[in-house]
Amino acid sequence: MDEIEEIKRRLDIVDLISSYLTLKKAGANYRALCPFHKEHTPSFMVSKEKQIFKCFGCSLGGDVFAFIMQMENLTFPEALKLLADKTGVKLQRRKQADLKISSVKNKLYQINLLAAKLYHKILTQHSLGKKPLVYLTAKRQLKDQTISEFMLGYAPKSWDLILKKLQEKGFSQEEIAATGLLVRKEGDGYYGVKGNTWTYYDRFRDRIIFPIFDALGNVVGFSARTIEDEKDVPKYVNSADSPIFHKSRILYGLNLAKSYIKKNGFVILVEGQMDVIGSWQARVKNIVASSGTSLTEEHLSVLKRYTQNLILALDADSAGIEATKKVIDAALLLGFSVKVTKLAGFKDPGEAAINSPSNWIEALKKSLAAIDWFFDLALTNVKDKDNLTISEKKTFAKIVLEPISKIQNPIEKAHYASQVAEILQVKEEVVSATLEKYNSQQPQPVAGAEEAKKSDLGLEEYFLGLVLAFPKFLPQVISKIQTINFNDELPSQIAKQLLTWYNINRKNLERGSFKFDLNQVFKGQLLDKVNLLIFDLEEQFQEKEDEEILQEIIQVSFRLRQSQREDLKKEYALKIAQAEKAGDRTKLKSLIAEFQNALSEKEK
Ligand SMILES: [Zn+2]
């Protein structure tokens, strides 16, 4: 069997897409927010029966390969390799050789994985790893199991350990450097090794290593921290961005957390790797962190594929509070429902989760809705909450009014406005008027601007799609298909194939033993395209009555023939005009006869 077919047979598209998005059942199909364009109402559909996806917002669609190429930004050979590995399908050697050349990314994954395993082995099994291991287990109280789940490692004090080990495995310095594991040497520095021949040296030395995985579990980069805080030495060093590592997008822990996010229906967002690891050990596993950068809108967009419910648990210091404000802002605009966790008595979630798992779980349960968190923040330093001083009132208003002005739901907004009025001891109208001012300062979203262009089928595709989506009408409409000349490529292929099949099976059809199976009429790529087309139309017509659908098919066939008559007229008008101009009367006569003939052909 063909490798591609075999992969498709083994891999259910619903399972594949579920590992990226939360799919909701919708009739026979599944629905989700489209990962490929911004939207608030889901128009991304997956058909288990047809094994395809289709977005009715941005028109992207296709099979498992099309999905993974789009999602992971892969070429077809890369997607083939990835899904072959995932399903255990062996690719022919020739193809594998092609892949080796074509896939730089795969090589980077390979190198990173080898490095991660080596660092992990040094930490857990080598005498060089003893000190960092004691630090992690005794001081940070991590269990062995946690250390291996996150594949934590140790990079010893060496300029060329990883360089040598990976060169031994057959990789060149340049290949290893492309992962960001090495740093280019300046001049002919000898770095403690006389006469060394390196162009590069190890980036991570005497540091604890946190491998960073993408959602599929590939090692894409590393974060490395010092064991003890040293003066003038950065606590964390990260891999540089590479073709496989984009700090603004990658979320630490997502590969492990994604199934828990879906199960729990929300995600906890934290700032550091140790927060994720600590929480994981406390059995709160639907948690991710940004890595080596502050949280970006891109991070949030990635999370939006899994859930719309976000709990923020950033550090308790003033930087953490500022960051919380920013993330709330961005998350609300993206349509998240946001809560914020207050860490009582701990500086960060990692510390809280390790020292007191029950406190951590309790704090999460008590998370405040974003606006309530602003109220809480605004009242932190107030002496008498029932009687604010003038300056306290000003500070309070400054903190809470802007976020309230951004609330979309009018009832919710009015609720908070009246709370503000009560705290400030002013009339509600005053608060509403102030909120109005905030609103007029904000750029209003342009209706529909973020929605992508709606899918738009050509008339020929629309007609054939309808016929095939509702094949029970085939006997009534087959004669119409025969009289139409399809001009577009896909429709003419479909019509040709359909009519061939029809002619062979005509007898059975006429005898009434009519059985239409798409898989017998179409094969290969054409079948995929037909499936996509049908999917589109089934969605549009799923709630229509039979009568209505048949009417629509017949009307469209009229419109098609009409437009073809128009084309014919134009074509002959031009020819006739030329013959007239040339004074060629015989030609003129024959053209007119030809034209009338063609027209009556169309009337049949
Ligand atoms: Zn879309």
XYZ file of C-alpha atoms and ligand atoms in Angstrom:
605
model
C 0.000 0.000 0.000
C 1.064 3.540 -0.678
C 2.853 5.112 2.327
C 0.605 8.142 2.319
C -2.527 6.003 2.300
C -1.106 3.807 5.040
C -0.392 6.819 7.264
C -3.913 8.113 6.687
C -5.336 4.700 7.500
C -3.476 4.550 10.819
C -3.942 8.153 11.906
C -7.371 9.533 12.757
C -7.528 13.223 11.851
C -9.710 13.865 14.904
C -6.962 12.472 17.169
C -4.254 14.439 15.399
C -6.086 17.756 15.527
C -7.187 17.083 19.114
C -3.557 17.116 20.145
C -3.498 20.784 19.121
C -7.024 22.085 19.611
C -9.997 21.401 21.793
C -12.590 19.943 19.459
C -16.267 20.049 20.317
C -18.710 17.581 18.814
C -21.169 19.198 16.423
C -23.488 16.645 14.862
C -21.418 14.135 12.946
C -18.493 16.557 12.863
C -16.232 18.424 15.265
C -15.869 22.146 15.678
C -13.171 24.474 17.063
C -11.817 27.988 16.898
C -9.628 28.141 13.813
C -5.903 28.079 14.650
C -5.097 29.740 11.334
C -7.092 32.942 11.595
C -8.421 35.140 14.386
C -12.028 34.474 15.283
C -14.452 34.481 18.192
C -17.022 32.014 16.920
C -15.736 28.642 15.771
C -15.820 27.990 12.034
C -13.143 25.311 11.913
C -14.723 21.907 11.218
C -13.302 18.396 11.258
C -15.036 15.432 9.667
C -14.199 12.055 11.152
C -16.000 10.269 8.373
C -14.191 12.083 5.580
C -10.928 12.490 7.515
C -10.574 16.117 6.515
C -10.733 19.552 8.121
C -12.087 22.755 6.701
C -12.301 26.307 8.002
C -15.363 28.150 6.774
C -13.782 31.409 7.831
C -10.434 31.379 6.055
C -11.087 28.503 3.622
C -8.081 26.421 4.631
C -8.789 22.729 4.520
C -7.459 19.293 3.685
C -6.248 16.016 5.124
C -3.856 15.164 7.980
C -0.868 16.243 5.891
C -2.383 19.604 5.001
C -3.133 20.188 8.676
C 0.304 19.333 10.016
C 2.062 21.316 7.270
C 0.030 24.392 8.121
C 0.223 23.928 11.862
C 3.922 23.145 12.146
C 5.002 25.179 9.151
C 6.471 22.118 7.432
C 7.197 21.177 3.845
C 5.428 18.081 2.543
C 8.489 15.795 2.939
C 8.875 17.031 6.524
C 5.214 16.384 7.248
C 5.489 12.938 5.678
C 8.473 12.092 7.868
C 6.803 13.403 11.000
C 3.554 11.512 10.494
C 5.385 8.378 9.348
C 7.335 8.399 12.625
C 4.165 9.057 14.577
C 2.290 6.164 12.984
C 5.235 3.783 12.664
C 5.007 3.642 8.888
C 8.376 2.855 7.283
C 9.306 5.169 4.446
C 11.254 3.785 1.496
C 14.966 4.438 1.726
C 15.087 6.660 -1.341
C 12.552 8.952 0.218
C 14.420 8.963 3.499
C 17.574 10.060 1.694
C 15.618 12.917 0.132
C 14.316 13.826 3.526
C 17.767 13.971 5.041
C 18.742 16.665 2.604
C 15.453 18.500 2.718
C 14.967 18.585 6.425
C 17.326 20.871 8.248
C 14.802 21.058 11.055
C 14.838 17.328 11.669
C 18.588 17.449 12.102
C 18.276 20.234 14.652
C 15.696 18.196 16.591
C 18.035 15.222 16.510
C 21.027 17.183 17.801
C 18.984 18.815 20.555
C 17.568 15.498 21.690
C 21.034 13.944 21.888
C 22.282 16.926 23.881
C 19.290 16.818 26.242
C 19.836 13.106 26.890
C 23.519 13.645 27.517
C 22.947 16.502 29.977
C 20.295 14.419 31.729
C 22.629 11.442 32.017
C 25.377 13.610 33.486
C 22.998 15.021 36.095
C 21.478 11.732 37.141
C 24.308 9.226 36.688
C 27.688 10.947 36.557
C 29.803 12.110 39.486
C 30.009 15.547 37.822
C 26.268 15.862 38.354
C 26.340 15.193 42.064
C 26.344 18.789 43.288
C 23.557 20.031 40.989
C 21.519 16.915 41.745
C 21.772 17.580 45.468
C 20.744 21.174 44.808
C 17.639 20.064 42.890
C 16.574 17.283 45.230
C 17.530 18.740 48.618
C 17.238 22.483 48.183
C 14.497 22.630 45.533
C 12.871 19.404 46.768
C 12.338 17.891 43.348
C 11.639 14.171 43.133
C 13.644 11.891 40.832
C 10.514 11.261 38.828
C 9.963 14.982 38.265
C 13.577 15.390 37.166
C 13.204 12.662 34.579
C 9.743 13.806 33.421
C 11.196 17.202 32.513
C 14.498 15.627 31.404
C 16.444 18.089 33.531
C 20.182 17.965 33.038
C 23.534 19.415 33.942
C 26.158 21.008 31.708
C 29.533 20.634 33.459
C 32.224 23.292 33.570
C 33.700 22.537 30.164
C 34.302 24.483 26.974
C 33.960 21.587 24.592
C 32.062 18.702 26.183
C 28.881 18.904 24.115
C 30.888 19.960 21.074
C 33.088 16.838 21.245
C 30.294 14.416 22.084
C 28.114 15.577 19.215
C 31.028 15.641 16.781
C 31.639 12.014 17.746
C 28.058 11.336 16.644
C 28.918 12.677 13.207
C 27.647 16.245 13.324
C 29.737 19.189 12.161
C 30.467 22.231 14.334
C 28.237 24.333 12.083
C 25.329 21.907 12.386
C 25.609 21.850 16.161
C 25.983 25.628 16.282
C 22.745 26.039 14.298
C 20.814 24.704 17.304
C 22.192 27.488 19.500
C 24.107 25.028 21.711
C 27.453 26.588 20.780
C 28.901 30.082 20.730
C 31.325 31.281 18.050
C 34.833 31.779 19.405
C 36.372 35.215 19.235
C 39.850 35.410 17.704
C 42.164 32.572 18.697
C 41.257 32.502 22.381
C 42.431 29.274 23.946
C 39.793 29.035 26.690
C 41.992 26.954 28.920
C 42.681 24.418 26.184
C 45.962 25.138 24.447
C 46.066 24.609 20.704
C 42.325 23.929 20.450
C 40.964 23.740 16.927
C 37.412 24.831 17.598
C 35.556 27.618 15.879
C 32.839 27.295 18.509
C 32.610 26.408 22.188
C 29.818 25.164 24.495
C 27.243 27.815 25.370
C 26.157 26.162 28.622
C 28.798 25.606 31.284
C 28.231 24.714 34.926
C 24.495 25.184 34.639
C 21.333 23.206 35.257
C 19.683 22.473 31.933
C 15.965 22.716 31.201
C 15.235 21.286 27.748
C 12.389 23.141 26.061
C 9.958 21.020 24.081
C 7.438 22.031 21.443
C 3.839 20.822 21.626
C 4.788 17.622 19.802
C 7.587 16.800 22.228
C 10.590 17.764 20.073
C 13.465 19.409 21.948
C 13.624 22.858 20.356
C 15.919 24.717 22.736
C 17.332 24.998 26.232
C 17.163 27.219 29.235
C 20.077 26.986 31.647
C 20.409 28.400 35.153
C 23.269 28.805 37.581
C 23.225 26.576 40.635
C 23.982 29.355 43.034
C 23.310 33.025 42.479
C 26.581 34.674 41.521
C 27.342 38.327 41.176
C 27.567 39.610 37.579
C 26.524 36.240 36.159
C 23.082 36.035 34.559
C 20.921 33.531 36.408
C 19.380 32.189 33.199
C 20.918 31.693 29.769
C 18.724 30.545 26.876
C 19.371 29.064 23.455
C 19.327 31.709 20.774
C 16.292 31.663 18.474
C 16.774 29.145 15.675
C 14.667 27.777 12.818
C 12.964 25.556 15.410
C 13.009 27.818 18.482
C 10.954 30.997 18.689
C 10.875 32.388 22.217
C 7.873 34.568 21.517
C 5.764 31.497 20.716
C 7.090 28.574 22.706
C 5.415 27.685 25.985
C 7.377 25.647 28.484
C 5.539 22.514 29.580
C 2.884 22.579 26.871
C 3.871 19.141 25.553
C 3.053 17.656 28.961
C 0.245 20.003 29.952
C -1.929 19.974 26.862
C -4.048 16.957 27.717
C -4.545 18.283 31.271
C -5.549 21.696 29.931
C -8.256 20.073 27.872
C -9.376 17.847 30.716
C -9.609 20.736 33.200
C -10.963 23.301 30.772
C -8.444 25.967 31.768
C -4.745 26.724 31.754
C -2.531 28.252 34.431
C 0.054 30.621 33.047
C 3.250 31.274 35.011
C 6.573 32.998 34.430
C 9.252 30.415 35.074
C 10.215 26.835 34.387
C 10.533 26.093 38.098
C 6.924 27.246 38.568
C 5.738 24.701 36.021
C 7.877 21.921 37.480
C 6.916 22.661 41.086
C 3.236 22.781 40.261
C 3.483 19.581 38.233
C 5.004 17.852 41.251
C 2.063 19.138 43.323
C -0.159 17.357 40.762
C -1.490 20.560 39.229
C -0.520 19.775 35.661
C -2.486 22.130 33.401
C 0.267 24.712 33.645
C 2.689 26.383 31.209
C 5.284 29.172 31.282
C 6.854 31.550 28.842
C 10.498 30.776 28.334
C 13.299 33.311 28.386
C 10.982 36.175 27.502
C 7.959 37.953 28.893
C 4.536 36.752 27.808
C 3.490 37.843 24.344
C 0.253 37.935 22.419
C 1.626 35.047 20.368
C 1.868 32.906 23.498
C -1.759 33.666 24.223
C -2.795 32.821 20.670
C -1.131 29.428 21.040
C -3.034 28.812 24.288
C -6.304 29.883 22.711
C -6.165 26.697 20.632
C -6.590 24.676 23.809
C -8.856 26.737 26.022
C -10.426 30.156 26.499
C -10.059 30.077 30.263
C -6.875 31.462 31.697
C -5.561 31.699 35.246
C -2.584 34.006 35.650
C -0.149 33.223 38.434
C 2.784 35.536 37.904
C 5.331 36.499 40.535
C 4.101 38.430 43.548
C 6.606 41.301 43.146
C 5.865 44.644 41.521
C 7.240 43.495 38.154
C 4.849 40.551 38.347
C 1.926 42.872 39.039
C 2.791 45.096 36.080
C 3.113 42.010 33.879
C -0.246 40.733 35.139
C -1.939 43.989 34.083
C -0.466 43.743 30.604
C -1.363 40.098 30.114
C -4.927 40.665 31.347
C -5.285 43.421 28.775
C -4.041 41.298 25.896
C -5.945 38.203 27.024
C -9.286 40.008 27.361
C -8.884 41.429 23.868
C -8.278 37.917 22.556
C -11.523 36.791 24.165
C -10.108 34.877 27.125
C -11.947 34.681 30.380
C -9.173 35.643 32.829
C -8.626 34.985 36.514
C -5.666 35.923 38.684
C -4.167 33.940 41.541
C -2.832 35.760 44.600
C 0.131 34.091 46.228
C -0.157 34.642 49.947
C 3.260 34.521 51.571
C 5.208 33.040 48.640
C 7.294 34.847 46.074
C 6.367 32.655 43.138
C 4.121 29.690 42.243
C 7.057 27.263 42.174
C 7.946 28.019 45.768
C 4.300 27.865 46.843
C 3.680 24.544 45.096
C 6.819 22.883 46.464
C 6.547 24.154 50.030
C 2.843 23.725 50.413
C 0.969 21.938 47.638
C -2.331 22.366 49.473
C -1.803 26.139 49.766
C -1.047 26.311 46.066
C -4.210 24.411 45.182
C -6.224 26.567 47.575
C -4.798 29.782 46.084
C -5.782 28.606 42.601
C -9.313 27.863 43.758
C -9.582 31.358 45.203
C -8.401 33.024 41.979
C -10.158 36.316 41.359
C -11.877 37.326 38.147
C -9.593 39.837 36.412
C -11.678 42.900 37.320
C -12.036 41.785 40.935
C -8.274 41.453 41.018
C -7.977 45.105 39.931
C -10.382 46.106 42.736
C -8.324 44.114 45.193
C -5.128 45.727 43.939
C -6.648 49.214 44.068
C -7.692 48.732 47.685
C -4.417 47.158 48.884
C -2.987 50.248 50.544
C -6.266 51.858 51.568
C -6.591 52.399 55.329
C -10.370 52.463 55.778
C -12.168 50.671 52.964
C -15.495 52.307 53.844
C -14.077 55.773 53.843
C -11.458 56.586 51.233
C -9.483 59.813 51.346
C -9.489 62.037 48.269
C -6.080 60.864 47.103
C -7.038 57.227 47.749
C -10.152 57.742 45.653
C -8.089 59.123 42.785
C -5.653 56.209 42.886
C -8.505 53.727 43.108
C -10.315 55.228 40.117
C -7.130 55.306 38.098
C -6.532 51.584 38.595
C -10.049 50.198 38.082
C -11.789 52.437 35.550
C -9.731 51.596 32.517
C -10.146 47.809 32.776
C -13.867 48.241 33.470
C -14.228 50.397 30.368
C -13.001 47.464 28.291
C -15.672 45.013 29.450
C -17.859 44.080 26.495
C -20.883 42.756 28.385
C -23.110 45.743 29.408
C -24.616 43.992 32.436
C -21.217 43.068 33.802
C -20.010 46.582 33.127
C -22.949 48.159 34.965
C -22.346 45.808 37.890
C -18.774 47.003 38.334
C -19.682 50.633 37.680
C -22.131 50.567 40.576
C -19.475 48.979 42.823
C -17.082 51.776 41.933
C -19.782 54.373 42.679
C -20.320 52.824 46.082
C -16.639 52.754 46.998
C -16.065 56.308 45.773
C -19.360 57.459 47.316
C -20.443 59.198 44.133
C -23.507 58.857 41.888
C -23.450 56.055 39.310
C -23.948 58.600 36.521
C -20.586 60.138 37.361
C -18.879 56.769 36.991
C -20.717 56.010 33.735
C -19.754 59.381 32.291
C -16.092 58.788 33.172
C -16.240 55.331 31.605
C -17.658 56.894 28.427
C -14.579 59.092 28.234
C -12.306 56.050 28.390
C -14.287 54.391 25.635
C -14.042 57.348 23.284
C -10.255 57.285 23.680
C -10.006 53.670 22.655
C -9.824 52.657 19.025
C -13.089 50.875 18.268
C -12.728 47.481 16.647
C -13.897 47.531 13.050
C -16.746 45.076 12.678
C -15.672 41.937 10.890
C -12.194 43.277 10.191
C -10.545 40.406 11.980
C -12.653 37.753 10.324
C -11.076 36.330 7.226
C -12.785 36.371 3.888
C -15.684 33.922 3.656
C -15.169 30.952 1.400
C -16.421 31.505 -2.073
C -17.131 28.650 -4.453
C -17.403 29.089 -8.188
C -20.845 28.332 -9.638
C -19.632 25.122 -11.292
C -18.059 23.853 -8.057
C -21.145 24.829 -6.137
C -23.407 22.901 -8.501
C -21.375 19.685 -8.563
C -20.692 19.908 -4.847
C -24.421 20.031 -4.156
C -25.122 17.113 -6.471
C -22.468 15.001 -4.757
C -23.371 16.083 -1.243
C -26.935 14.912 -1.840
C -26.511 12.009 -4.268
C -30.083 10.818 -3.802
C -31.054 13.423 -6.392
C -28.530 12.119 -8.898
C -31.080 10.307 -11.102
C -33.072 13.544 -11.445
C -30.120 15.748 -12.256
C -27.727 13.562 -14.239
C -29.171 14.787 -17.551
C -28.360 18.349 -16.518
C -24.762 17.459 -15.835
C -24.518 15.930 -19.302
C -25.569 19.143 -21.029
C -23.270 21.501 -19.180
C -19.750 22.219 -20.399
C -17.639 22.676 -17.313
C -14.869 25.177 -17.927
C -13.009 25.184 -14.619
C -10.420 22.486 -14.054
C -11.739 20.779 -10.932
C -15.412 20.770 -11.984
C -14.582 19.360 -15.409
C -12.497 16.582 -13.815
C -15.303 15.780 -11.403
C -17.987 15.813 -14.089
C -15.942 13.616 -16.410
C -15.306 11.041 -13.703
C -18.895 11.122 -12.513
C -20.331 10.662 -16.004
C -17.948 7.791 -16.777
C -19.024 6.043 -13.612
C -22.645 6.791 -14.388
C -22.464 5.292 -17.868
C -21.014 2.061 -16.527
C -23.598 1.770 -13.763
C -26.506 3.156 -15.700
C -28.388 -0.159 -15.903
C -28.329 -0.659 -12.151
C -29.370 2.902 -11.594
C -32.323 2.578 -13.924
C -33.333 -0.699 -12.341
C -33.578 1.188 -9.084
C -30.858 -0.734 -7.286
C -29.131 2.569 -6.858
C -26.148 2.724 -4.605
C -23.829 5.664 -4.695
C -20.450 5.399 -3.022
C -18.118 8.356 -3.393
C -15.098 6.128 -2.787
C -15.962 4.060 -5.846
C -16.442 7.019 -8.134
C -13.385 9.054 -7.163
C -9.871 8.082 -6.164
C -6.741 9.691 -4.711
C -6.367 13.448 -4.758
C -9.580 13.978 -6.668
C -11.447 12.141 -3.910
C -9.890 14.451 -1.299
C -10.912 17.517 -3.248
C -14.441 16.214 -3.732
C -14.671 15.477 -0.014
C -13.656 19.024 0.844
C -16.173 20.456 -1.565
C -18.958 18.326 -0.155
C -18.030 19.116 3.420
C -18.462 22.779 2.664
C -21.940 22.308 1.196
C -23.223 19.757 3.695
C -22.564 22.365 6.359
C -24.488 25.033 4.485
C -27.455 22.806 3.703
C -27.637 20.508 6.704
C -30.843 22.040 8.003
C -32.629 22.447 4.680
C -35.530 20.271 3.493
C -35.032 17.840 0.586
C -37.401 19.820 -1.579
C -35.430 23.003 -1.050
C -32.150 21.319 -1.882
C -33.460 19.820 -5.113
C -34.876 23.213 -6.106
C -31.506 24.809 -5.469
C -29.692 22.212 -7.593
C -32.091 22.728 -10.486
C -31.935 26.496 -10.255
C -28.167 26.486 -10.214
C -28.110 24.248 -13.266
C -30.315 26.811 -15.054
C -28.030 29.621 -14.033
C -25.028 27.688 -15.262
C -26.607 27.015 -18.635
C -27.769 30.585 -18.902
C -24.315 31.912 -18.271
C -22.940 29.461 -20.800
C -25.483 30.743 -23.339
C -24.289 34.264 -22.612
C -20.728 33.158 -23.237
C -21.812 31.499 -26.463
C -23.590 34.654 -27.603
C -20.552 36.773 -26.921
C -18.311 34.341 -28.715
C -20.511 34.248 -31.838
C -21.257 37.964 -31.749
C -17.543 38.544 -32.125
C -17.146 36.020 -34.960
C -20.236 37.317 -36.774
C -19.066 40.918 -36.478
C -15.717 39.932 -37.990
C -17.395 38.099 -40.888
C -19.677 41.108 -41.531
C -16.749 43.467 -41.534
C -14.907 41.271 -44.005
C -18.055 41.056 -46.163
C -17.847 37.255 -46.109
C -21.502 36.337 -46.611
C -21.081 32.563 -46.815
C -19.126 32.571 -43.565
C -21.793 34.778 -42.003
C -24.567 32.381 -42.979
C -22.787 29.325 -41.672
C -21.904 31.090 -38.426
C -25.518 32.036 -37.784
C -26.648 28.476 -38.421
C -23.899 27.158 -36.189
C -24.884 29.550 -33.428
C -28.562 28.578 -33.538
C -27.595 24.958 -33.518
C -25.404 25.400 -30.491
C -28.114 27.336 -28.686
C -30.721 24.634 -29.234
C -28.193 22.045 -28.059
C -28.077 23.953 -24.810
C -31.854 24.036 -24.522
C -32.113 20.266 -24.432
Zn -9.719 29.762 9.607
